Amino acid sequence: MIRHRAKIYTKSIIGKLILLAGDLSILILSFFIAYNLRGIVYDMGLLSIPNVPIVYFYQYWYLFLIHLFFLYIFKIYNIRFSIWNEAREILKAITIATVFVFFILALLKISEQVSRFIIIFISIISIICIPALKSFLKFVLYRLGLWQADALIISNQNEGVDPYCQNLRDNWYIGYRPAYVITPYLIGNTSLIEYLTNERLQSIIKEYNIVLPILYKIDKDDFYKVFIKLDIFFDEIKLLPDMHSLFVNNITIEDGGRNFLLNINNNLLRFHNRLIQYVFNKIFSIIIFILVFPLLIFIGIAILIDSRGPMLYKAKRIGYKGRDFYIYKFRTMYKDADRNLDELLNSNHDLKKEFEESFKIKDDPRITSIGRILRKTSLDELPQLLNVLKGEMNLVGPRPIVSKERNKYNDAFYELIKVKPGITGLWQISGRNNVDYNKRIQLDLFFIKNWSLWMDVTILVKTFFVVIRGEGAY
């Protein structure tokens, strides 16, 4: 590894120390909030024991270090997670730290002297506020150059490299910045191995302050040779394999004798995962339905006032195990819109072509005034909570399709019907109608293969923000 990069690593250390200081400040702030909140609860008569003077708690300063220790154990300060993966790791770290704190208090026989209310609320507040502060600090640090890790991108193919580099530039939370890119466009007729001389690599690393290399889908014939060349200069090498995106999150390695085996799991087809998802869907769909019930009534009345016809619209879709079912939506079109569709398509070639590609029409003249608002905000989908309660759909899952779309999915269709469709999913938070069919299919299959409860939670939260912005909805 080149040692001239001490200045670069110093910046990185400063950035990490600032993030650590931010976590500590949140923990301390959480204590003061929890302490005062307990006082309020006592004044309301809900607790029988009053707060002890706040100075009494100063002798337990080491409890904050326990939380920081577990954040470190979960590699919060060592790995550049995505925002949602880091939030998940913080949740696990703080939860285990809280359990450990109770263990320490019991071991020291002082559990009766320290408020359990305060400890629990320190954890709850920290789980919410630490990710929020981290997001703000990383944005600022990235702009100041203290959270940027300049990367050397190497590939022996041209296709896909530019979008990948743009994705890295846009993702300031992770902080990898493509500083120099080596592709066949750059090296011409020279082979990648011949181009990557020690002298050229050392010159690129020094000139562009490279911290780490990222190998983008290097062919297996060149991988080992490229790896050996880079290993001279770097103690960390990252690889984006030339492997289908379905398998990136759920690979386990098994001992296969003289060779190892990559075991690709199908997460959402496992019984215990289905059980977890079932319980999650039932509980949260009931909660959401109760919360939005007044809104459902208001929208229903608005639809009836706006145009003639029923409040709800039933549409046939293909569901679990290929069975047909009817999804519920708020009516967004004028009465008899389905019967007028053929006439509309036959009268306009462009509309017919658009409908055949996506089974949607962007500026559909059959949509009512209220319907345009409902579609733009995706509120027309809310009645599908009834489908979830009936067990026909999940809150999160692959998008439900009509029978005419079946041929577009080819063999992927049989993978799709192994699970229940969802009200929202990866497609909805990735651009919705702005995403082409092949990408939709990949997103649906990725979800099935890589499902986790945290993925469901993440998609639901992201859906809320997508709906507010109205991205890709029409």
Short mmCIF file of C-alpha atoms in Angstrom, two decimals:
data_model
loop_
_atom_site.label_atom_id
_atom_site.label_comp_id
_atom_site.label_asym_id
_atom_site.label_seq_id
_atom_site.Cartn_x
_atom_site.Cartn_y
_atom_site.Cartn_z
CA MET A 1 0.00 0.00 0.00
CA ILE A 2 1.29 3.48 -0.88
CA ARG A 3 2.11 5.40 2.28
CA HIS A 4 1.87 8.92 0.83
CA ARG A 5 -1.87 8.89 1.47
CA ALA A 6 -1.55 9.75 5.17
CA LYS A 7 -3.32 13.06 4.53
CA ILE A 8 -6.25 11.26 2.89
CA TYR A 9 -6.62 8.86 5.80
CA THR A 10 -6.37 11.74 8.25
CA LYS A 11 -9.42 13.32 6.58
CA SER A 12 -11.25 10.01 6.82
CA ILE A 13 -10.41 9.67 10.53
CA ILE A 14 -11.61 13.23 11.18
CA GLY A 15 -14.89 12.43 9.43
CA LYS A 16 -15.39 9.26 11.47
CA LEU A 17 -14.58 11.07 14.73
CA ILE A 18 -17.18 13.72 13.90
CA LEU A 19 -19.76 10.98 13.25
CA LEU A 20 -18.84 9.29 16.53
CA ALA A 21 -19.13 12.61 18.38
CA GLY A 22 -22.55 13.06 16.77
CA ASP A 23 -23.68 9.66 18.08
CA LEU A 24 -22.43 10.49 21.57
CA SER A 25 -24.21 13.85 21.53
CA ILE A 26 -27.48 12.10 20.55
CA LEU A 27 -27.07 9.61 23.42
CA ILE A 28 -26.50 12.43 25.90
CA LEU A 29 -29.38 14.47 24.49
CA SER A 30 -31.57 11.35 24.64
CA PHE A 31 -30.78 11.03 28.34
CA PHE A 32 -31.91 14.60 29.11
CA ILE A 33 -35.08 14.15 27.04
CA ALA A 34 -35.85 10.81 28.71
CA TYR A 35 -35.13 12.27 32.19
CA ASN A 36 -37.52 15.18 31.66
CA LEU A 37 -40.11 12.96 29.99
CA ARG A 38 -40.08 10.71 33.05
CA GLY A 39 -40.69 13.78 35.23
CA ILE A 40 -43.70 14.72 33.11
CA VAL A 41 -45.09 11.19 33.33
CA TYR A 42 -44.65 11.25 37.13
CA ASP A 43 -46.46 14.59 37.37
CA MET A 44 -49.34 13.04 35.44
CA GLY A 45 -49.62 10.43 38.19
CA LEU A 46 -48.59 7.51 35.98
CA LEU A 47 -45.46 6.71 38.01
CA SER A 48 -45.19 6.29 41.78
CA ILE A 49 -41.49 7.14 42.22
CA PRO A 50 -40.26 10.70 41.48
CA ASN A 51 -37.08 11.50 39.56
CA VAL A 52 -33.87 11.58 41.58
CA PRO A 53 -31.64 14.67 41.10
CA ILE A 54 -30.05 14.58 37.67
CA VAL A 55 -26.51 14.78 39.08
CA TYR A 56 -27.07 11.31 40.52
CA PHE A 57 -26.85 9.83 37.02
CA TYR A 58 -23.41 11.28 36.24
CA GLN A 59 -21.73 8.33 37.94
CA TYR A 60 -23.20 6.06 35.25
CA TRP A 61 -21.42 7.80 32.34
CA TYR A 62 -20.01 4.46 31.18
CA LEU A 63 -23.50 3.40 30.03
CA PHE A 64 -23.06 5.71 27.02
CA LEU A 65 -19.77 4.01 26.16
CA ILE A 66 -21.57 0.65 26.09
CA HIS A 67 -23.85 1.99 23.35
CA LEU A 68 -20.88 3.36 21.39
CA PHE A 69 -19.06 0.04 21.83
CA PHE A 70 -21.92 -1.91 20.27
CA LEU A 71 -22.22 0.61 17.44
CA TYR A 72 -18.55 -0.09 16.80
CA ILE A 73 -19.07 -3.87 17.03
CA PHE A 74 -21.77 -3.60 14.36
CA LYS A 75 -19.19 -1.79 12.18
CA ILE A 76 -21.08 1.50 12.03
CA TYR A 77 -17.73 3.33 11.93
CA ASN A 78 -15.91 0.90 9.63
CA ILE A 79 -18.30 0.06 6.80
CA ARG A 80 -20.02 2.51 4.47
CA PHE A 81 -23.58 1.21 4.63
CA SER A 82 -26.51 2.53 2.65
CA ILE A 83 -28.81 4.71 4.74
CA TRP A 84 -31.41 1.97 5.26
CA ASN A 85 -28.90 -0.81 5.99
CA GLU A 86 -27.12 1.44 8.46
CA ALA A 87 -30.43 2.27 10.18
CA ARG A 88 -31.04 -1.48 10.53
CA GLU A 89 -27.58 -2.06 12.04
CA ILE A 90 -28.08 0.87 14.43
CA LEU A 91 -31.41 -0.62 15.51
CA LYS A 92 -29.73 -3.95 16.27
CA ALA A 93 -26.74 -2.35 18.01
CA ILE A 94 -28.80 -0.08 20.28
CA THR A 95 -31.25 -2.89 21.13
CA ILE A 96 -28.46 -5.27 22.15
CA ALA A 97 -26.67 -2.46 24.00
CA THR A 98 -29.84 -1.79 26.02
CA VAL A 99 -30.13 -5.45 26.97
CA PHE A 100 -26.46 -5.45 27.94
CA VAL A 101 -26.94 -2.31 30.07
CA PHE A 102 -29.71 -4.04 32.02
CA PHE A 103 -27.39 -7.02 32.45
CA ILE A 104 -24.62 -4.77 33.83
CA LEU A 105 -27.02 -3.05 36.22
CA ALA A 106 -28.24 -6.41 37.49
CA LEU A 107 -24.67 -7.71 37.81
CA LEU A 108 -23.64 -4.65 39.86
CA LYS A 109 -26.89 -4.91 41.83
CA ILE A 110 -27.88 -1.33 41.07
CA SER A 111 -30.86 -2.01 38.79
CA GLU A 112 -33.23 -0.50 41.37
CA GLN A 113 -31.19 2.71 41.50
CA VAL A 114 -31.31 3.49 37.77
CA SER A 115 -34.63 4.20 36.07
CA ARG A 116 -35.61 1.54 33.54
CA PHE A 117 -37.93 4.12 31.97
CA ILE A 118 -34.98 6.40 31.21
CA ILE A 119 -32.81 3.61 29.81
CA ILE A 120 -35.55 2.37 27.49
CA PHE A 121 -36.38 5.85 26.24
CA ILE A 122 -32.71 6.66 25.67
CA SER A 123 -32.70 3.68 23.31
CA ILE A 124 -35.95 4.61 21.55
CA ILE A 125 -34.89 8.22 20.98
CA SER A 126 -31.39 7.17 19.88
CA ILE A 127 -32.72 4.64 17.35
CA ILE A 128 -34.70 7.46 15.71
CA CYS A 129 -32.26 10.37 16.06
CA ILE A 130 -28.86 8.75 15.40
CA PRO A 131 -29.70 7.80 11.77
CA ALA A 132 -31.24 11.24 11.19
CA LEU A 133 -28.17 13.09 12.50
CA LYS A 134 -25.84 10.75 10.60
CA SER A 135 -27.64 11.56 7.37
CA PHE A 136 -27.20 15.30 7.96
CA LEU A 137 -23.55 15.01 9.05
CA LYS A 138 -22.59 12.78 6.13
CA PHE A 139 -24.15 15.23 3.69
CA VAL A 140 -22.14 18.10 5.20
CA LEU A 141 -18.94 16.05 5.50
CA TYR A 142 -19.25 14.91 1.89
CA ARG A 143 -19.51 18.51 0.74
CA LEU A 144 -16.45 19.38 2.85
CA GLY A 145 -14.47 16.46 1.39
CA LEU A 146 -14.24 14.61 4.72
CA TRP A 147 -16.54 11.77 3.70
CA GLN A 148 -15.37 11.25 0.13
CA ALA A 149 -13.49 8.08 -0.72
CA ASP A 150 -12.00 8.59 -4.18
CA ALA A 151 -12.23 5.33 -6.09
CA LEU A 152 -10.47 3.88 -9.12
CA ILE A 153 -13.09 2.13 -11.27
CA ILE A 154 -11.68 -0.67 -13.45
CA SER A 155 -13.64 -2.69 -15.99
CA ASN A 156 -12.90 -4.60 -19.19
CA GLN A 157 -16.32 -3.74 -20.60
CA ASN A 158 -17.91 -0.42 -21.53
CA GLU A 159 -21.61 -1.11 -21.05
CA GLY A 160 -23.07 -0.12 -17.68
CA VAL A 161 -19.97 1.59 -16.31
CA ASP A 162 -21.20 5.17 -16.79
CA PRO A 163 -24.58 4.59 -15.04
CA TYR A 164 -22.76 2.81 -12.22
CA CYS A 165 -20.36 5.74 -11.76
CA GLN A 166 -23.26 8.20 -11.80
CA ASN A 167 -24.99 6.14 -9.12
CA LEU A 168 -21.85 6.38 -6.98
CA ARG A 169 -21.72 10.16 -7.44
CA ASP A 170 -25.37 10.54 -6.45
CA ASN A 171 -25.00 8.40 -3.32
CA TRP A 172 -23.28 10.86 -0.97
CA TYR A 173 -24.37 8.82 2.06
CA ILE A 174 -21.97 6.00 1.16
CA GLY A 175 -19.40 8.49 -0.11
CA TYR A 176 -17.56 6.58 -2.85
CA ARG A 177 -16.60 9.00 -5.63
CA PRO A 178 -15.29 7.72 -8.98
CA ALA A 179 -12.11 9.76 -9.42
CA TYR A 180 -10.63 7.80 -12.33
CA VAL A 181 -12.23 5.22 -14.65
CA ILE A 182 -10.38 2.63 -16.73
CA THR A 183 -12.47 0.97 -19.49
CA PRO A 184 -11.79 -0.35 -23.04
CA TYR A 185 -12.74 3.12 -24.35
CA LEU A 186 -9.71 4.55 -22.55
CA ILE A 187 -7.12 1.89 -23.30
CA GLY A 188 -8.08 1.21 -26.92
CA ASN A 189 -6.50 -1.91 -28.37
CA THR A 190 -4.25 -2.40 -25.34
CA SER A 191 -5.29 -5.23 -23.05
CA LEU A 192 -6.31 -4.37 -19.50
CA ILE A 193 -3.40 -6.35 -18.04
CA GLU A 194 -0.86 -4.57 -20.25
CA TYR A 195 -2.34 -1.17 -19.41
CA LEU A 196 -2.20 -1.68 -15.63
CA THR A 197 1.53 -1.38 -15.17
CA ASN A 198 2.90 -0.67 -11.69
CA GLU A 199 4.20 2.71 -12.83
CA ARG A 200 0.86 3.77 -14.36
CA LEU A 201 -1.12 2.61 -11.31
CA GLN A 202 1.18 4.45 -8.92
CA SER A 203 0.91 7.62 -11.02
CA ILE A 204 -2.94 7.45 -11.11
CA ILE A 205 -3.15 6.77 -7.37
CA LYS A 206 -0.95 9.75 -6.50
CA GLU A 207 -2.48 12.20 -8.97
CA TYR A 208 -6.11 11.41 -8.14
CA ASN A 209 -5.70 10.60 -4.43
CA ILE A 210 -7.20 7.14 -4.91
CA VAL A 211 -8.25 5.43 -1.69
CA LEU A 212 -9.57 2.15 -3.06
CA PRO A 213 -10.24 0.34 -6.35
CA ILE A 214 -13.62 -1.01 -7.46
CA LEU A 215 -13.60 -3.79 -10.06
CA TYR A 216 -16.72 -3.53 -12.20
CA LYS A 217 -17.66 -6.94 -13.67
CA ILE A 218 -14.13 -8.03 -14.55
CA ASP A 219 -14.02 -11.16 -16.73
CA LYS A 220 -12.89 -14.25 -14.85
CA ASP A 221 -9.88 -14.65 -17.18
CA ASP A 222 -8.49 -11.26 -16.13
CA PHE A 223 -9.70 -11.06 -12.55
CA TYR A 224 -6.79 -12.80 -10.81
CA LYS A 225 -4.14 -10.89 -12.75
CA VAL A 226 -5.82 -7.55 -12.08
CA PHE A 227 -6.27 -8.44 -8.42
CA ILE A 228 -2.56 -9.24 -8.00
CA LYS A 229 -1.55 -5.93 -9.60
CA LEU A 230 -3.87 -3.93 -7.32
CA ASP A 231 -2.93 -5.89 -4.20
CA ILE A 232 0.50 -4.28 -4.31
CA PHE A 233 -0.98 -0.84 -3.71
CA PHE A 234 -4.17 -1.40 -1.73
CA ASP A 235 -5.18 -3.18 1.45
CA GLU A 236 -8.86 -3.14 0.38
CA ILE A 237 -10.27 -4.09 -3.03
CA LYS A 238 -13.98 -4.03 -3.85
CA LEU A 239 -15.61 -6.15 -6.52
CA LEU A 240 -18.92 -5.79 -8.31
CA PRO A 241 -19.26 -9.30 -9.78
CA ASP A 242 -20.67 -10.11 -13.19
CA MET A 243 -23.59 -11.88 -11.54
CA HIS A 244 -27.33 -11.29 -11.88
CA SER A 245 -28.61 -8.76 -9.38
CA LEU A 246 -31.10 -11.30 -8.01
CA PHE A 247 -28.42 -12.95 -5.95
CA VAL A 248 -26.46 -10.14 -4.34
CA ASN A 249 -28.09 -10.12 -0.89
CA ASN A 250 -28.70 -13.74 -0.04
CA ILE A 251 -25.60 -15.73 -0.94
CA THR A 252 -24.07 -18.02 1.66
CA ILE A 253 -20.81 -19.90 1.21
CA GLU A 254 -20.63 -23.62 1.89
CA ASP A 255 -17.66 -25.93 2.08
CA GLY A 256 -17.73 -28.10 -1.02
CA GLY A 257 -14.55 -30.05 -0.37
CA ARG A 258 -11.70 -28.75 -2.49
CA ASN A 259 -13.97 -26.00 -3.86
CA PHE A 260 -16.43 -23.74 -2.10
CA LEU A 261 -20.08 -23.56 -3.09
CA LEU A 262 -22.24 -20.46 -3.39
CA ASN A 263 -25.66 -21.23 -1.97
CA ILE A 264 -28.39 -18.96 -3.40
CA ASN A 265 -31.39 -18.83 -1.07
CA ASN A 266 -34.97 -17.99 -2.00
CA ASN A 267 -35.88 -16.03 1.10
CA LEU A 268 -39.59 -15.46 0.61
CA LEU A 269 -40.32 -19.13 -0.06
CA ARG A 270 -39.16 -20.20 3.41
CA PHE A 271 -41.94 -21.02 5.85
CA HIS A 272 -40.64 -18.97 8.80
CA ASN A 273 -40.19 -15.91 6.59
CA ARG A 274 -43.72 -16.27 5.24
CA LEU A 275 -45.04 -16.55 8.80
CA ILE A 276 -43.18 -13.39 9.86
CA GLN A 277 -44.49 -11.54 6.81
CA TYR A 278 -48.06 -12.78 7.44
CA VAL A 279 -48.09 -11.51 11.04
CA PHE A 280 -46.50 -8.22 10.00
CA ASN A 281 -49.09 -7.69 7.24
CA LYS A 282 -52.09 -8.43 9.44
CA ILE A 283 -50.99 -6.16 12.30
CA PHE A 284 -49.91 -3.19 10.20
CA SER A 285 -52.76 -3.36 7.69
CA ILE A 286 -55.25 -3.15 10.58
CA ILE A 287 -53.35 -0.21 12.10
CA ILE A 288 -53.12 1.62 8.75
CA PHE A 289 -56.78 0.94 7.93
CA ILE A 290 -57.91 2.45 11.25
CA LEU A 291 -55.67 5.51 10.75
CA VAL A 292 -56.82 6.23 7.19
CA PHE A 293 -60.51 5.30 7.61
CA PRO A 294 -61.69 8.97 7.85
CA LEU A 295 -59.68 9.71 4.69
CA LEU A 296 -61.32 6.76 2.91
CA ILE A 297 -64.78 8.14 3.73
CA PHE A 298 -63.83 11.64 2.54
CA ILE A 299 -62.40 10.34 -0.77
CA GLY A 300 -65.44 8.13 -1.35
CA ILE A 301 -67.84 11.08 -0.94
CA ALA A 302 -65.68 13.24 -3.26
CA ILE A 303 -65.80 10.56 -5.99
CA LEU A 304 -69.58 10.27 -5.79
CA ILE A 305 -69.98 14.06 -6.03
CA ASP A 306 -67.50 14.39 -8.91
CA SER A 307 -69.05 11.89 -11.36
CA ARG A 308 -71.72 9.24 -11.74
CA GLY A 309 -70.80 5.68 -10.88
CA PRO A 310 -69.71 3.51 -7.95
CA MET A 311 -67.18 4.61 -5.36
CA LEU A 312 -64.96 1.54 -5.73
CA TYR A 313 -63.63 -0.18 -8.83
CA LYS A 314 -62.82 -3.89 -9.01
CA ALA A 315 -60.10 -5.08 -11.39
CA LYS A 316 -59.12 -8.68 -12.11
CA ARG A 317 -55.48 -9.54 -11.41
CA ILE A 318 -53.33 -12.67 -11.26
CA GLY A 319 -52.50 -13.55 -7.67
CA TYR A 320 -50.85 -16.21 -5.55
CA LYS A 321 -50.39 -19.56 -7.37
CA GLY A 322 -51.81 -18.02 -10.54
CA ARG A 323 -55.32 -17.63 -9.13
CA ASP A 324 -57.41 -14.72 -10.34
CA PHE A 325 -58.69 -12.25 -7.76
CA TYR A 326 -60.17 -8.76 -7.76
CA ILE A 327 -58.22 -5.83 -6.37
CA TYR A 328 -60.12 -2.87 -4.97
CA LYS A 329 -59.40 0.69 -6.04
CA PHE A 330 -61.14 4.00 -5.78
CA ARG A 331 -62.81 4.70 -9.11
CA THR A 332 -60.71 7.21 -11.05
CA MET A 333 -62.44 6.98 -14.45
CA TYR A 334 -65.82 7.88 -15.84
CA LYS A 335 -68.50 5.22 -15.89
CA ASP A 336 -68.14 2.58 -18.67
CA ALA A 337 -64.47 3.54 -19.19
CA ASP A 338 -63.49 -0.09 -19.81
CA ARG A 339 -66.03 -0.44 -22.62
CA ASN A 340 -64.74 2.78 -24.22
CA LEU A 341 -61.10 1.63 -24.15
CA ASP A 342 -61.15 -0.27 -27.48
CA GLU A 343 -62.78 2.66 -29.23
CA LEU A 344 -60.15 5.03 -27.79
CA LEU A 345 -57.21 2.82 -28.81
CA ASN A 346 -58.51 2.17 -32.32
CA SER A 347 -58.92 5.89 -32.90
CA ASN A 348 -55.34 6.79 -31.89
CA HIS A 349 -52.33 4.73 -33.02
CA ASP A 350 -49.92 6.41 -30.55
CA LEU A 351 -52.19 5.71 -27.58
CA LYS A 352 -52.56 2.09 -28.69
CA LYS A 353 -48.78 1.66 -28.90
CA GLU A 354 -48.33 3.26 -25.47
CA PHE A 355 -50.98 1.00 -23.92
CA GLU A 356 -49.48 -2.16 -25.46
CA GLU A 357 -46.07 -1.31 -23.98
CA SER A 358 -47.14 -0.51 -20.40
CA PHE A 359 -50.91 -1.21 -20.19
CA LYS A 360 -51.31 2.41 -19.10
CA ILE A 361 -52.00 5.71 -20.87
CA LYS A 362 -50.27 8.78 -19.43
CA ASP A 363 -52.86 11.38 -20.46
CA ASP A 364 -55.93 9.15 -20.39
CA PRO A 365 -59.05 11.19 -21.29
CA ARG A 366 -61.25 8.72 -19.38
CA ILE A 367 -59.85 9.86 -16.00
CA THR A 368 -62.04 12.14 -13.87
CA SER A 369 -60.91 15.34 -12.13
CA ILE A 370 -60.78 13.65 -8.71
CA GLY A 371 -59.25 10.59 -10.38
CA ARG A 372 -56.20 12.56 -11.57
CA ILE A 373 -55.52 13.73 -8.03
CA LEU A 374 -55.98 10.23 -6.62
CA ARG A 375 -53.65 8.70 -9.21
CA LYS A 376 -51.01 11.37 -8.78
CA THR A 377 -50.97 10.78 -5.03
CA SER A 378 -51.59 7.00 -5.33
CA LEU A 379 -54.52 7.36 -2.92
CA ASP A 380 -56.63 5.30 -5.32
CA GLU A 381 -54.68 2.25 -4.08
CA LEU A 382 -55.79 2.59 -0.44
CA PRO A 383 -58.83 0.23 -0.73
CA GLN A 384 -56.35 -2.58 -1.43
CA LEU A 385 -55.93 -2.72 2.33
CA LEU A 386 -59.13 -4.78 2.12
CA ASN A 387 -57.28 -7.25 -0.14
CA VAL A 388 -54.53 -7.50 2.47
CA LEU A 389 -57.06 -8.13 5.25
CA LYS A 390 -58.70 -10.81 3.07
CA GLY A 391 -55.31 -12.49 2.59
CA GLU A 392 -55.18 -11.91 -1.19
CA MET A 393 -52.31 -9.40 -1.11
CA ASN A 394 -49.45 -8.21 1.07
CA LEU A 395 -48.55 -4.65 1.97
CA VAL A 396 -45.26 -5.13 0.10
CA GLY A 397 -44.70 -7.49 -2.80
CA PRO A 398 -44.44 -7.84 -6.58
CA ARG A 399 -46.83 -5.66 -8.55
CA PRO A 400 -50.12 -7.42 -9.43
CA ILE A 401 -50.44 -7.99 -13.17
CA VAL A 402 -53.31 -8.50 -15.60
CA SER A 403 -53.57 -11.61 -17.77
CA LYS A 404 -52.40 -9.72 -20.89
CA GLU A 405 -49.07 -8.98 -19.18
CA ARG A 406 -48.30 -12.63 -18.54
CA ASN A 407 -46.38 -13.12 -21.79
CA LYS A 408 -44.07 -10.21 -21.00
CA TYR A 409 -42.81 -12.04 -17.90
CA ASN A 410 -41.94 -15.28 -19.75
CA ASP A 411 -40.53 -17.88 -17.32
CA ALA A 412 -40.29 -15.25 -14.57
CA PHE A 413 -44.08 -15.45 -14.30
CA TYR A 414 -43.82 -18.81 -12.50
CA GLU A 415 -41.49 -17.27 -9.94
CA LEU A 416 -43.82 -14.30 -9.50
CA ILE A 417 -46.92 -16.34 -8.60
CA LYS A 418 -45.09 -18.16 -5.79
CA VAL A 419 -45.82 -15.15 -3.56
CA LYS A 420 -48.70 -12.75 -3.02
CA PRO A 421 -48.63 -9.42 -4.89
CA GLY A 422 -48.25 -6.22 -2.89
CA ILE A 423 -49.85 -2.78 -2.67
CA THR A 424 -46.36 -1.33 -2.94
CA GLY A 425 -42.95 -2.73 -3.79
CA LEU A 426 -39.56 -2.04 -5.28
CA TRP A 427 -41.18 -1.00 -8.57
CA GLN A 428 -43.24 1.71 -6.87
CA ILE A 429 -40.22 3.28 -5.12
CA SER A 430 -37.96 3.03 -8.20
CA GLY A 431 -39.84 5.30 -10.59
CA ARG A 432 -43.13 3.41 -11.12
CA ASN A 433 -44.36 4.05 -14.67
CA ASN A 434 -40.99 5.55 -15.64
CA VAL A 435 -39.40 2.08 -15.26
CA ASP A 436 -39.37 -0.23 -18.32
CA TYR A 437 -40.80 -3.75 -18.20
CA ASN A 438 -37.50 -5.62 -17.98
CA LYS A 439 -36.48 -3.51 -14.99
CA ARG A 440 -39.88 -4.10 -13.35
CA ILE A 441 -39.43 -7.85 -13.68
CA GLN A 442 -35.91 -7.69 -12.23
CA LEU A 443 -37.14 -5.63 -9.28
CA ASP A 444 -39.97 -8.07 -8.56
CA LEU A 445 -37.65 -11.09 -8.71
CA PHE A 446 -35.02 -9.33 -6.62
CA PHE A 447 -37.63 -8.74 -3.92
CA ILE A 448 -38.68 -12.41 -3.85
CA LYS A 449 -35.10 -13.70 -3.70
CA ASN A 450 -33.81 -11.19 -1.15
CA TRP A 451 -36.83 -10.54 1.05
CA SER A 452 -36.40 -9.53 4.67
CA LEU A 453 -38.73 -7.89 7.16
CA TRP A 454 -36.44 -4.86 7.15
CA MET A 455 -36.87 -4.63 3.36
CA ASP A 456 -40.65 -4.49 3.86
CA VAL A 457 -40.28 -1.71 6.44
CA THR A 458 -37.84 0.20 4.23
CA ILE A 459 -40.11 0.01 1.17
CA LEU A 460 -43.15 1.16 3.18
CA VAL A 461 -41.26 4.20 4.50
CA LYS A 462 -39.85 5.03 1.06
CA THR A 463 -43.33 4.66 -0.47
CA PHE A 464 -44.59 7.43 1.82
CA PHE A 465 -42.01 9.87 0.45
CA VAL A 466 -42.50 8.73 -3.15
CA VAL A 467 -46.26 9.31 -2.83
CA ILE A 468 -45.68 12.81 -1.44
CA ARG A 469 -43.45 13.67 -4.42
CA GLY A 470 -45.78 11.97 -6.92
CA GLU A 471 -42.88 10.27 -8.71
CA GLY A 472 -43.82 8.31 -11.85
CA ALA A 473 -47.53 8.26 -10.99
CA TYR A 474 -50.30 8.79 -13.56
#
